[in-house]
Short mmCIF file of C-alpha atoms in Angstrom, two decimals:
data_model
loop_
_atom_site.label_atom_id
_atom_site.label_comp_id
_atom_site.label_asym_id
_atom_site.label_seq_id
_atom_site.Cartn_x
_atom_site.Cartn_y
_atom_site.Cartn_z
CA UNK C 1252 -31.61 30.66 8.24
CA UNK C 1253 -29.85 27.86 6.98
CA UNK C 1254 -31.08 25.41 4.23
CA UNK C 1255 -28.90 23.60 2.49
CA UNK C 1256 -26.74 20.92 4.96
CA UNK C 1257 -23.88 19.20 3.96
CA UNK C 1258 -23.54 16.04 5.72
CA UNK C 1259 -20.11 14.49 5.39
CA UNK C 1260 -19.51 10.56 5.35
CA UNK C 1261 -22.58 10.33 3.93
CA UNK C 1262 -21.88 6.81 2.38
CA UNK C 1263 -20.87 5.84 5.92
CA UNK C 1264 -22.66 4.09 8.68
CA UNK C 1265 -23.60 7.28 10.72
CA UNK C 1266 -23.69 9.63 8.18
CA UNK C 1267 -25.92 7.31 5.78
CA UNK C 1268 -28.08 7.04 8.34
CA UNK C 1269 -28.59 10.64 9.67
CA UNK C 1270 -29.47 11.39 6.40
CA UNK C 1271 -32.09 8.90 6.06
CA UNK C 1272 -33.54 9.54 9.41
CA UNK C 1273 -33.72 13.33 8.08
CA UNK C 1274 -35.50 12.31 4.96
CA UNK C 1275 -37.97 10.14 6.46
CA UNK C 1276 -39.24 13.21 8.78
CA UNK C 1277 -39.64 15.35 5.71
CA UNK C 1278 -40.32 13.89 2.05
CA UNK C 1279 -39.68 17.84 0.45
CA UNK C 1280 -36.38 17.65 1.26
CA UNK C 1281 -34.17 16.82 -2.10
CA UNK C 1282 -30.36 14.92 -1.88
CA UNK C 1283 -27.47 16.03 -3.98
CA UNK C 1284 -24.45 14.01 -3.73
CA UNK C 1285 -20.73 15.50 -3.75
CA UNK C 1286 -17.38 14.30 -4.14
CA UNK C 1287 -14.55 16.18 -2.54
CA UNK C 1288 -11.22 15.75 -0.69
CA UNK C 1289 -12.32 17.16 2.55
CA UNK C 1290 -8.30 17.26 3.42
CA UNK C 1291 -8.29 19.77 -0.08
CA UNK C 1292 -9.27 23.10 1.55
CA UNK C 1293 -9.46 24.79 -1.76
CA UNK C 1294 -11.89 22.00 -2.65
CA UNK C 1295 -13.86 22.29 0.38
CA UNK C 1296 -14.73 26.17 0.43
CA UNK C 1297 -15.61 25.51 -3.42
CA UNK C 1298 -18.57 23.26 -2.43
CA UNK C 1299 -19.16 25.50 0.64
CA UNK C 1300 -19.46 28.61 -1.18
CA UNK C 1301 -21.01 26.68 -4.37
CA UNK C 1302 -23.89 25.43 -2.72
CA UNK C 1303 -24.31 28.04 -0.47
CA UNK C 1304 -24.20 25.97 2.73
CA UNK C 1305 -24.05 27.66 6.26
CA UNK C 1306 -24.25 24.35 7.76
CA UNK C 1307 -22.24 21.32 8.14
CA UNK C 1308 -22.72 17.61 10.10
CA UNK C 1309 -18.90 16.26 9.58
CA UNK C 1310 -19.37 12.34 10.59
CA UNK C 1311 -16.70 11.43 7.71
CA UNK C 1312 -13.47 11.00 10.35
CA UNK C 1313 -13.19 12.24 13.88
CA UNK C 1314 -9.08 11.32 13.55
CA UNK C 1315 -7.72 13.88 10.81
CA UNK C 1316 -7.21 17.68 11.57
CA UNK C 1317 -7.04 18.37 8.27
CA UNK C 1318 -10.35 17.69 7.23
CA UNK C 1319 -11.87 19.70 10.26
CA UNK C 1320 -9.61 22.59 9.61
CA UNK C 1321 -11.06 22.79 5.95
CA UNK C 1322 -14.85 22.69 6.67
CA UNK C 1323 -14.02 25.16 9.54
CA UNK C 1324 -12.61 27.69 6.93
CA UNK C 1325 -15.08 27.13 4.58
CA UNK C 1326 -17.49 27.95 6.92
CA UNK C 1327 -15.73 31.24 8.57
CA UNK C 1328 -15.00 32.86 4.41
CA UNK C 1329 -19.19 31.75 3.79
CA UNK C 1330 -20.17 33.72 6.39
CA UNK C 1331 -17.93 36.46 6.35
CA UNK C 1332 -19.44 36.29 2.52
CA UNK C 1333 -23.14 36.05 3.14
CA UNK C 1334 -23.24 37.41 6.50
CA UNK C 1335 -25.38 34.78 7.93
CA UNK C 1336 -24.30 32.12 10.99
CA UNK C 1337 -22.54 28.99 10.28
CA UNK C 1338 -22.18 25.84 12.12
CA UNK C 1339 -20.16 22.76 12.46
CA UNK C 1340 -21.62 19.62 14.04
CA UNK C 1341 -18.80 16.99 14.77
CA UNK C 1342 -19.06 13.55 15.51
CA UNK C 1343 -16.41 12.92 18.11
CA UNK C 1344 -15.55 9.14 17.79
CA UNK C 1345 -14.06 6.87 20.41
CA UNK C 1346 -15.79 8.58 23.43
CA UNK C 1347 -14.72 5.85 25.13
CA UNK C 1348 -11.48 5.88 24.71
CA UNK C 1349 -10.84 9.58 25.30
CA UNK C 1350 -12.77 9.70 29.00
CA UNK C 1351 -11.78 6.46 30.72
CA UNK C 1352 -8.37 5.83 33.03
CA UNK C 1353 -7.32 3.18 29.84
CA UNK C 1354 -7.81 6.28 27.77
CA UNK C 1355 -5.63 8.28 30.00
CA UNK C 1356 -8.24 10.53 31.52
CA UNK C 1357 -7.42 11.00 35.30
CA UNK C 1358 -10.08 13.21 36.40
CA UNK C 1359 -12.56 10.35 37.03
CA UNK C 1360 -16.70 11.22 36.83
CA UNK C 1361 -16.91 13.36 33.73
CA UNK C 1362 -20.89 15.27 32.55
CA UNK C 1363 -20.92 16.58 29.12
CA UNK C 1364 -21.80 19.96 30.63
CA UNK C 1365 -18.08 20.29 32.40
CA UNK C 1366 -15.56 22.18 30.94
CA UNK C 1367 -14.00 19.50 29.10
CA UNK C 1368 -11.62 20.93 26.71
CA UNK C 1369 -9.04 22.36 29.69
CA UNK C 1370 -8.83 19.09 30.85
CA UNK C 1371 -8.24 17.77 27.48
CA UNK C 1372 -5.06 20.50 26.96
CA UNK C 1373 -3.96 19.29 30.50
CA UNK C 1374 -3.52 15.64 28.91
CA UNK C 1375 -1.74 16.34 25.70
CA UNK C 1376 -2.54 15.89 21.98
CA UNK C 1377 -0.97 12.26 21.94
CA UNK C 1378 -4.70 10.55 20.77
CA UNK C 1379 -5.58 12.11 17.51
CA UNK C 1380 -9.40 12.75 18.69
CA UNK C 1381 -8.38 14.79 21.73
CA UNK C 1382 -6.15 17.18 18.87
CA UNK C 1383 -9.12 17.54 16.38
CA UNK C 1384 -11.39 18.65 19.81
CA UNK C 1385 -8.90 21.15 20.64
CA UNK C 1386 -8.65 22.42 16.80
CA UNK C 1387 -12.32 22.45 16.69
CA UNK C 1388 -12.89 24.52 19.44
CA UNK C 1389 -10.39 27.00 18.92
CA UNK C 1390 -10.40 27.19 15.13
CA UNK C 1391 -14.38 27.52 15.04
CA UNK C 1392 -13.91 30.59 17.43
CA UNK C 1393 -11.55 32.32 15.20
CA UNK C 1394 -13.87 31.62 12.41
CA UNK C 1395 -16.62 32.93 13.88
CA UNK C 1396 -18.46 29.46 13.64
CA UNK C 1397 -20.42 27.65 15.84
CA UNK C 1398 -19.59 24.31 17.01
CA UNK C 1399 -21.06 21.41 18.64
CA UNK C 1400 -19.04 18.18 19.27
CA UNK C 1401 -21.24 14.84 19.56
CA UNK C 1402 -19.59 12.47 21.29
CA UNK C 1403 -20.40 8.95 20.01
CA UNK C 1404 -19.65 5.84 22.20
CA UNK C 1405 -19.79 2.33 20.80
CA UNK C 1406 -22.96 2.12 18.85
CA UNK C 1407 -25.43 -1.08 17.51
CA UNK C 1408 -27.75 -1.75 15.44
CA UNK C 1409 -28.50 -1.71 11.63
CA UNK C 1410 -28.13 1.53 9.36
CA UNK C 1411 -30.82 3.05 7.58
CA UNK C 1412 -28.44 4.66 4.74
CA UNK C 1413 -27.69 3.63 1.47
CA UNK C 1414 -24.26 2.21 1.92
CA UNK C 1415 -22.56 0.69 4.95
CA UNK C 1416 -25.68 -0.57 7.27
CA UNK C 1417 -22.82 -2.25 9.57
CA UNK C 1418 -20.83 -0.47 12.68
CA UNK C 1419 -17.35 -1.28 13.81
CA UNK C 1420 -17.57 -2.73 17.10
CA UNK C 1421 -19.67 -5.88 17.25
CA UNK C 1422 -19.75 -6.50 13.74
CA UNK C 1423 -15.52 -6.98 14.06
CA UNK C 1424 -15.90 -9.31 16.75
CA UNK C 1425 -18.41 -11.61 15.51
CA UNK C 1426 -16.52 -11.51 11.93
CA UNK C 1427 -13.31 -12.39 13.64
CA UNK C 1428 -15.31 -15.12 15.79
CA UNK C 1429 -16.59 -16.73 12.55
CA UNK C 1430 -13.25 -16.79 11.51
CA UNK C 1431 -11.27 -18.19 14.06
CA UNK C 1432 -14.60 -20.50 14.54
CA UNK C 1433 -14.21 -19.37 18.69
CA UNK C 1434 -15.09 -15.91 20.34
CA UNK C 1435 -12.71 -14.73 22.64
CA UNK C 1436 -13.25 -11.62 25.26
CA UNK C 1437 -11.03 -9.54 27.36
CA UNK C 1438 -9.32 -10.67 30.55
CA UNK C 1439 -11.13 -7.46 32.17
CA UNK C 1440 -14.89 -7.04 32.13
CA UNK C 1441 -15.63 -3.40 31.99
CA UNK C 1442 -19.29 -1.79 31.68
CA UNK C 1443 -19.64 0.40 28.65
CA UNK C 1444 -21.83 3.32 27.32
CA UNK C 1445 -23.55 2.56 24.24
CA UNK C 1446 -26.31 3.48 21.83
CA UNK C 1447 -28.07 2.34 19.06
CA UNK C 1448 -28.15 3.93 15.77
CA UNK C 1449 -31.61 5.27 15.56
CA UNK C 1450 -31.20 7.01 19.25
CA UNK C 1451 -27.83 8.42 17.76
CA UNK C 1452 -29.62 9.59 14.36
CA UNK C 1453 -32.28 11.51 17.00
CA UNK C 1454 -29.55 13.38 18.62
CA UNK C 1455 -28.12 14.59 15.29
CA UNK C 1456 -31.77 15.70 13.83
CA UNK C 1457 -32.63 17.54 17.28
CA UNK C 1458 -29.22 19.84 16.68
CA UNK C 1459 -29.95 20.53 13.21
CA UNK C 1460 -33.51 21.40 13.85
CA UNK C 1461 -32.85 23.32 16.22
CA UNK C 1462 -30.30 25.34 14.62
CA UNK C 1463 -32.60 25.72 11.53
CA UNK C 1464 -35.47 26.95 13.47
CA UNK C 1465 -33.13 29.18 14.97
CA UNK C 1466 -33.99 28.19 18.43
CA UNK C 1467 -30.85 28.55 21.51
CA UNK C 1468 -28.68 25.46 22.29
CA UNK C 1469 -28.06 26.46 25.76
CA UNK C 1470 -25.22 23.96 26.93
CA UNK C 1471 -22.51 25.55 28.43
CA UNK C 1472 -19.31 26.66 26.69
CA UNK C 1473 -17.44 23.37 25.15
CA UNK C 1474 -21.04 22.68 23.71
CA UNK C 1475 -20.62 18.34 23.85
CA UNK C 1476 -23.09 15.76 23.45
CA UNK C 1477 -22.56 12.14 25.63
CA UNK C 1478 -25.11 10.47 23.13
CA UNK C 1479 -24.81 7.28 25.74
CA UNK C 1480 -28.23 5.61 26.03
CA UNK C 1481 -27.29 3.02 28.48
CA UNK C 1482 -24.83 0.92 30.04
CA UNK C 1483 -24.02 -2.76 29.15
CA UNK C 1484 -20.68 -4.93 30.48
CA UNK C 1485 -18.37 -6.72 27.59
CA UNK C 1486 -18.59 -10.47 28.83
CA UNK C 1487 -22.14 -10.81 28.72
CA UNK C 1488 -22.37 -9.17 25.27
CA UNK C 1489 -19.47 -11.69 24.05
CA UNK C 1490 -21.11 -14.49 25.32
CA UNK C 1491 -24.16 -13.88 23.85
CA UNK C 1492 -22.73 -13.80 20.44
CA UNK C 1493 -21.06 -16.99 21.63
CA UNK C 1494 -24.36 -18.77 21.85
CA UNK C 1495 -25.94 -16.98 18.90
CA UNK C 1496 -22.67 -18.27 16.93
CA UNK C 1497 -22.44 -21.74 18.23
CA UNK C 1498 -26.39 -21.96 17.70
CA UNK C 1499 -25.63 -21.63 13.58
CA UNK C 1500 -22.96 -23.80 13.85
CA UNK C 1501 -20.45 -21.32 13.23
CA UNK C 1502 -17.94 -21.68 16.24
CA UNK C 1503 -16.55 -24.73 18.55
CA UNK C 1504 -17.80 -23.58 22.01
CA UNK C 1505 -20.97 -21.80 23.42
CA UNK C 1506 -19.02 -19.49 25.27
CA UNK C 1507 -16.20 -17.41 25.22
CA UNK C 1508 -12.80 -17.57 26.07
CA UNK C 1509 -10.14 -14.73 27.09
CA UNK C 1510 -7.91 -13.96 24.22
CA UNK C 1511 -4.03 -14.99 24.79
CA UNK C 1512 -2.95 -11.35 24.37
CA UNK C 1513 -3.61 -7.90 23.49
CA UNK C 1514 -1.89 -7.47 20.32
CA UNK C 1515 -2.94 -11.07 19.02
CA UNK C 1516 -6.63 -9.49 19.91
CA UNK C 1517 -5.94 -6.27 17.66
CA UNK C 1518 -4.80 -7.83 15.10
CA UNK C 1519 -7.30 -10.31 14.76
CA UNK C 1520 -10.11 -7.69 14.94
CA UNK C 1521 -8.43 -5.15 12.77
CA UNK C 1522 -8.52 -2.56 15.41
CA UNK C 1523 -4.85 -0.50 16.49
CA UNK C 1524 -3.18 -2.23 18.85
CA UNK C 1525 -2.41 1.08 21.00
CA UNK C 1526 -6.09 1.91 21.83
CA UNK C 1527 -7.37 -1.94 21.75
CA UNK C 1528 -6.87 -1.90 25.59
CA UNK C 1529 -9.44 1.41 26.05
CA UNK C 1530 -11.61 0.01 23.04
CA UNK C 1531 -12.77 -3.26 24.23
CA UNK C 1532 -12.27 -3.28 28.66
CA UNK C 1533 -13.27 0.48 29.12
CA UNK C 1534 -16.20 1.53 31.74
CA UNK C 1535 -15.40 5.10 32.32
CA UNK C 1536 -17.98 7.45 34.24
CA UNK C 1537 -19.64 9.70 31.64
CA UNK C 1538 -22.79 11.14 32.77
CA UNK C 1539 -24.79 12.96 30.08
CA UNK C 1540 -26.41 16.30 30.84
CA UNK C 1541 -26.60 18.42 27.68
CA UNK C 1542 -27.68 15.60 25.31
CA UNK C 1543 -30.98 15.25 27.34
CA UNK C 1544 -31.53 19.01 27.39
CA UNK C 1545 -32.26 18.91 23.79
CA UNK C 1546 -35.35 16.49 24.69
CA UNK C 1547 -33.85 13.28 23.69
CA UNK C 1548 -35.56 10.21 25.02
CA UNK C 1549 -33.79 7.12 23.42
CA UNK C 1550 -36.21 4.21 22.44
CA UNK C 1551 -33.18 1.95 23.06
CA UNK C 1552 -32.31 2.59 26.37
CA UNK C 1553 -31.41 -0.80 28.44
CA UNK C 1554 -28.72 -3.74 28.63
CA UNK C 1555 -31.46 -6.03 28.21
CA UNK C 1556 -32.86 -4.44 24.86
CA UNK C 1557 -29.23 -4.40 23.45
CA UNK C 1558 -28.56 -8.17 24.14
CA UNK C 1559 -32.10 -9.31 23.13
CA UNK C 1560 -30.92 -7.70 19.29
CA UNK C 1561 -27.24 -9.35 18.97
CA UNK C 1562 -29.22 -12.37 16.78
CA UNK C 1563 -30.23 -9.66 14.46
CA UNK C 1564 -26.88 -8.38 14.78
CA UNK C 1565 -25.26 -12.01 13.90
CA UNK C 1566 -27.98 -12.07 10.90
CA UNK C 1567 -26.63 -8.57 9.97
CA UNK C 1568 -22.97 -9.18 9.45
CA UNK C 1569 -24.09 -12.26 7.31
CA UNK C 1570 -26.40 -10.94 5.06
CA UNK C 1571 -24.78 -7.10 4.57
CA UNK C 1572 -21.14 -7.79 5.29
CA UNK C 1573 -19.99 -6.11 1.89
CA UNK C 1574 -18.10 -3.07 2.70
CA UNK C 1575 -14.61 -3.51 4.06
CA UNK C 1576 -14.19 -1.41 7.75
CA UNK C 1577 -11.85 1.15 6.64
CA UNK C 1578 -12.01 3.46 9.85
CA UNK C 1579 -8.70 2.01 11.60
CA UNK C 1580 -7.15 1.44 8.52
CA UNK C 1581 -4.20 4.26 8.58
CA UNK C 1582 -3.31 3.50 12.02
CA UNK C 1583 -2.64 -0.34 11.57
CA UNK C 1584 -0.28 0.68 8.84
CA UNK C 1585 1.26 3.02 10.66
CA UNK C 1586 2.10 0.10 13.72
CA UNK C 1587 3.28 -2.35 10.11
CA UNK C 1588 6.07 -0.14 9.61
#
């Protein structure tokens, strides 16, 4: 039975906070922080074998095969070592983007249960994300390790970990708002899955307890997790920062206009211009099936909750706004050169 985790991204907004959610359900449990090139696959099966860990929560990039590859053979030499199971949660970023016509997914309604991954090698490798999947799935079954893939849409709220408390999303456009002292939205109004972080934490915890107690994760063969709470539409979240901004003083109008253009839009908010379209007008018809077979009942589960917290959210990003968003970072370089 597994013991020691390894939760990558641990300084990170999800990662930080899985791992306080985890500690505050059991004070026994001790931390030991690691530094390691996760891309370094020498590295990584050093701290795998090291510390003895059959079991790994990866929520440090969802973008770079590299770094999946690595925990993936780390995992498959520990337990060809020790004999016992391993397993691989991943944190599948930019749901969104990956199951939504924007995103280039044709096939329409889409449950976590389906058989997702043909689909996926129907479409191409073109998005990063939709590469790792396929690596993940097919490099975990040579391996011999078991792999789960959570799929995380856009998510809210403050962190509980030690580091980044902010998310990428909301905090971008009312840091861009403050900025250009007016908040601007899309010139399509899409309705979005989302989730807040606690409700995301819950799914994470649920998987690893499970696997720790041993106990089957009976969710068909692709084994992903639509950790969507509930539904909310882009122009009523944007004006509501609009009137939570102009309220403070901090931009010219109580409501929000359309942005002149796409690109002007990415840039301004930091995010890549060639997935800003999927990011920020998506809808997409994900319907989650697996995620609630592990009992998950998120707290957080209405439009109406998540706009009643964007004040906090506003108070957030100007009290904790300390740590620069690095996520997109390598992709708007890429589009500079």
């Amino acid at each position: 039975m597994p013991q020691n985790i390894l939760i990558t991204g641990a300084a990170g907004y999800i990662g930080g906070s899985i791992v306080a959610d985890i500690l505050s359900r059991n004070d026994e449990i001790g931390v030991k922080a690691l530094l390691v090139d996760l891309s370094d696959k020498s590295a990584v099966e050093d701290v795998i074998s090291q510390n003895e860990i059959d079991l790994v929560v990866h929520t440090a990039s969802a973008m770079h095969p590299a770094m999946t590859s690595s925990l993936i053979s780390a995992l498959g030499k520990r337990r060809q070592a020790s004999g016992s199971k391993t397993y691989l949660i991943h944190r599948k970023s930019s749901i969104a983007t990956m199951f939504t016509e924007e995103g280039g997914w044709p096939y329409g309604e889409v449950k976590d249960s389906d058989s997702i991954l043909d689909k996926e090698r129907e479409i191409g490798f073109d998005n990063p994300v939709r590469e790792v999947n396929s690596l993940l799935a097919e490099e975990g079954k040579n391996q011999g390790v078991e792999t789960f893939n959570v799929a995380v849409p856009m998510t809210y709220g403050r962190g509980s970990g030690e580091c980044r408390k902010l998310s990428v999303n909301n905090p971008a456009m009312i840091r861009t708002s403050i900025k250009l002292k007016t908040v601007h939205k899309f010139d399509k109004d899409g309705h979005f899955g989302t989730v807040h972080i606690t409700d995301l934490t819950d799914v994470y915890v649920r998987l690893v307890s499970r696997i720790l107690k041993q106990e089957p994760i009976q969710v068909g063969h692709d084994r992903y997790f639509f950790a969507i709470a509930h539904k909310a539409h882009w122009w009523k979240m944007m004006d509501k920062i609009a009137e939570g901004l102009h309220s403070r003083g901090l931009v010219t109008e109580p409501k929000a206009k359309i942005w002149s253009d796409y690109h002007t839009a990415a840039d301004s908010l930091g995010f890549p211009r060639a997935y800003i379209r999927a990011m920020a007008t998506h809808s997409g018809q994900l319907i989650q099936t697996n995620v609630y077979a592990l009992g998950w009942k998120p707290k957080w589960d209405s439009e109406e909750k998540f706009l009643n917290q964007i004040d906090d959210e506003i108070n957030d990003v100007q009290k904790l706004d300390t740590v620069k968003m690095s996520l997109f970072d390598s992709m708007v370089a890429e589009q500079s050169n």
